């Protein structure tokens, strides 16, 4: 086996591990999400991820490799951070903001991985393999764009409105305490 194939197999093992970890993380995100649109987006990506794992397995077949037991440490760190952030967030719009931020970090890592893999395969003259990996790259990019749309059109405005309402409520309560105290003294 040549050095290019060895590197591709190691990178594919990393991607395989990353996809499996991302799938478990997305299942947790789906349970915590409040926005129906966000839940739908996560479910769509969960379905796509199953196909992406199948593509990785096809890629292994094309270059004569197997998934192995490699653990993608980068994805492990992203998922751990997401889990921590979600444990500190309140359910509702704030949780949805945290979920989208975590999901986009996952997507960006995957975009980098598949972009590198597809380019390497094509540079090595393995155009079928490059096309297979490029298909996954495009799905990851579309999911990232959809998460941005959900954030911009729904989740971020909902959280900002909720946060501002809470701030206004607190300011009114503080003013009433201060104003109420002066009225009684005077």
XYZ file of C-alpha atoms in Angstrom:
186
model
C 0.000 0.000 0.000
C 1.412 3.394 -0.943
C 1.778 6.396 1.379
C -1.166 8.249 -0.199
C -3.519 5.327 0.422
C -2.264 4.964 4.006
C -2.912 8.634 4.689
C -6.351 8.471 3.047
C -7.284 5.449 5.165
C -6.208 7.211 8.371
C -8.144 10.343 7.392
C -11.204 8.252 6.523
C -10.971 6.507 9.897
C -10.938 9.919 11.531
C -13.984 10.996 9.485
C -15.798 7.749 10.300
C -15.249 8.269 14.018
C -16.226 11.937 13.732
C -19.512 11.077 12.004
C -20.424 8.482 14.634
C -19.664 10.930 17.452
C -21.562 13.715 15.682
C -24.568 11.441 15.258
C -24.718 10.708 18.988
C -24.325 14.417 19.768
C -27.082 15.390 17.342
C -29.436 12.883 18.962
C -28.842 14.627 22.304
C -29.270 18.047 20.684
C -32.567 16.975 19.175
C -33.918 16.068 22.632
C -32.926 19.476 24.023
C -34.012 21.658 21.090
C -37.138 23.734 21.505
C -37.557 25.070 17.976
C -39.501 22.745 15.676
C -37.528 24.061 12.718
C -34.253 23.295 14.486
C -35.467 19.803 15.408
C -36.425 19.219 11.779
C -32.999 20.405 10.606
C -31.234 18.118 13.068
C -33.401 15.174 12.008
C -32.611 15.856 8.357
C -28.920 15.885 9.151
C -29.178 12.701 11.214
C -30.686 11.007 8.161
C -27.914 12.439 5.962
C -25.254 11.307 8.424
C -26.320 7.697 7.993
C -25.726 8.099 4.246
C -22.415 9.840 4.901
C -21.222 6.912 7.009
C -22.194 4.587 4.158
C -20.162 6.758 1.761
C -17.138 6.526 4.034
C -17.518 2.757 4.047
C -17.698 2.829 0.219
C -14.559 4.948 0.217
C -12.796 2.342 2.356
C -13.777 -0.324 -0.165
C -12.417 1.774 -3.030
C -8.976 2.122 -1.450
C -8.795 -1.187 0.391
C -9.176 -0.041 3.988
C -11.418 -0.634 6.994
C -12.784 1.740 9.639
C -10.659 0.436 12.507
C -10.825 1.776 16.043
C -9.415 5.265 15.583
C -11.127 7.937 17.676
C -11.367 11.434 16.271
C -10.053 13.471 19.186
C -11.034 16.785 17.576
C -14.685 15.742 17.359
C -14.502 14.360 20.893
C -13.449 17.815 22.085
C -16.159 19.580 20.079
C -18.807 17.218 21.447
C -17.545 17.582 25.033
C -17.690 21.363 24.719
C -21.206 21.165 23.272
C -22.329 18.914 26.116
C -20.883 21.323 28.689
C -22.475 24.361 27.037
C -25.852 22.628 26.848
C -25.671 21.647 30.531
C -25.255 25.329 31.429
C -28.032 26.691 29.188
C -31.671 27.139 30.046
C -34.178 25.282 27.901
C -35.911 27.374 25.275
C -34.426 29.957 22.933
C -31.099 30.128 24.773
C -30.660 26.348 24.475
C -31.440 26.571 20.758
C -28.729 29.223 20.302
C -26.229 26.973 22.112
C -27.266 23.955 20.029
C -26.835 25.816 16.750
C -23.412 27.097 17.813
C -22.327 23.558 18.703
C -23.822 22.039 15.564
C -22.061 24.591 13.388
C -18.723 23.828 15.043
C -19.346 20.181 14.164
C -20.253 21.113 10.581
C -17.179 23.296 10.151
C -14.902 20.510 11.317
C -16.575 18.099 8.916
C -16.360 20.608 6.046
C -12.612 20.905 6.649
C -12.220 17.112 6.785
C -14.190 16.321 3.652
C -12.721 19.227 1.709
C -9.230 17.944 2.457
C -10.128 14.329 1.695
C -11.867 15.139 -1.607
C -8.987 17.358 -2.760
C -6.392 14.752 -1.818
C -8.285 11.970 -3.618
C -8.601 14.052 -6.779
C -4.952 15.110 -6.644
C -4.016 11.411 -6.418
C -6.079 10.701 -9.543
C -8.814 8.920 -7.596
C -11.637 10.966 -9.101
C -14.463 8.560 -8.178
C -13.335 8.660 -4.563
C -13.003 12.445 -4.749
C -16.540 12.728 -6.116
C -17.888 10.461 -3.377
C -16.276 12.582 -0.670
C -17.258 15.823 -2.398
C -20.923 14.769 -2.216
C -20.621 14.608 1.571
C -18.769 17.925 1.622
C -21.666 19.586 -0.185
C -24.211 18.124 2.266
C -22.187 19.459 5.183
C -22.041 22.922 3.599
C -25.801 22.933 2.985
C -26.477 21.914 6.588
C -24.220 24.698 7.854
C -26.123 27.186 5.689
C -29.467 25.866 6.953
C -28.318 26.205 10.560
C -27.328 29.812 9.824
C -30.774 30.493 8.349
C -32.533 28.955 11.358
C -30.364 31.034 13.690
C -30.823 34.301 11.792
C -34.523 33.956 11.017
C -35.857 32.317 14.167
C -33.622 31.264 17.035
C -31.418 34.324 17.556
C -34.318 36.813 17.367
C -36.358 34.676 19.803
C -33.510 34.509 22.298
C -32.691 38.228 21.986
C -36.349 39.150 22.497
C -36.527 36.895 25.557
C -33.290 38.297 26.994
C -34.393 41.903 26.433
C -37.790 41.250 28.020
C -36.073 39.766 31.070
C -33.731 42.762 31.288
C -36.649 45.195 31.022
C -38.561 43.289 33.682
C -35.555 43.420 36.002
C -35.032 47.151 35.341
C -38.711 47.859 36.054
C -38.573 45.840 39.273
C -35.421 47.711 40.383
C -36.996 51.056 39.539
C -40.147 50.171 41.444
C -38.073 49.245 44.487
C -36.141 52.507 44.327
C -39.171 54.655 43.458
C -41.387 52.880 45.962
C -38.878 53.522 48.747
C -38.742 57.249 48.008
C -42.492 57.650 47.925
C -42.915 56.058 51.326
C -40.189 58.225 52.885
C -41.563 61.464 51.457
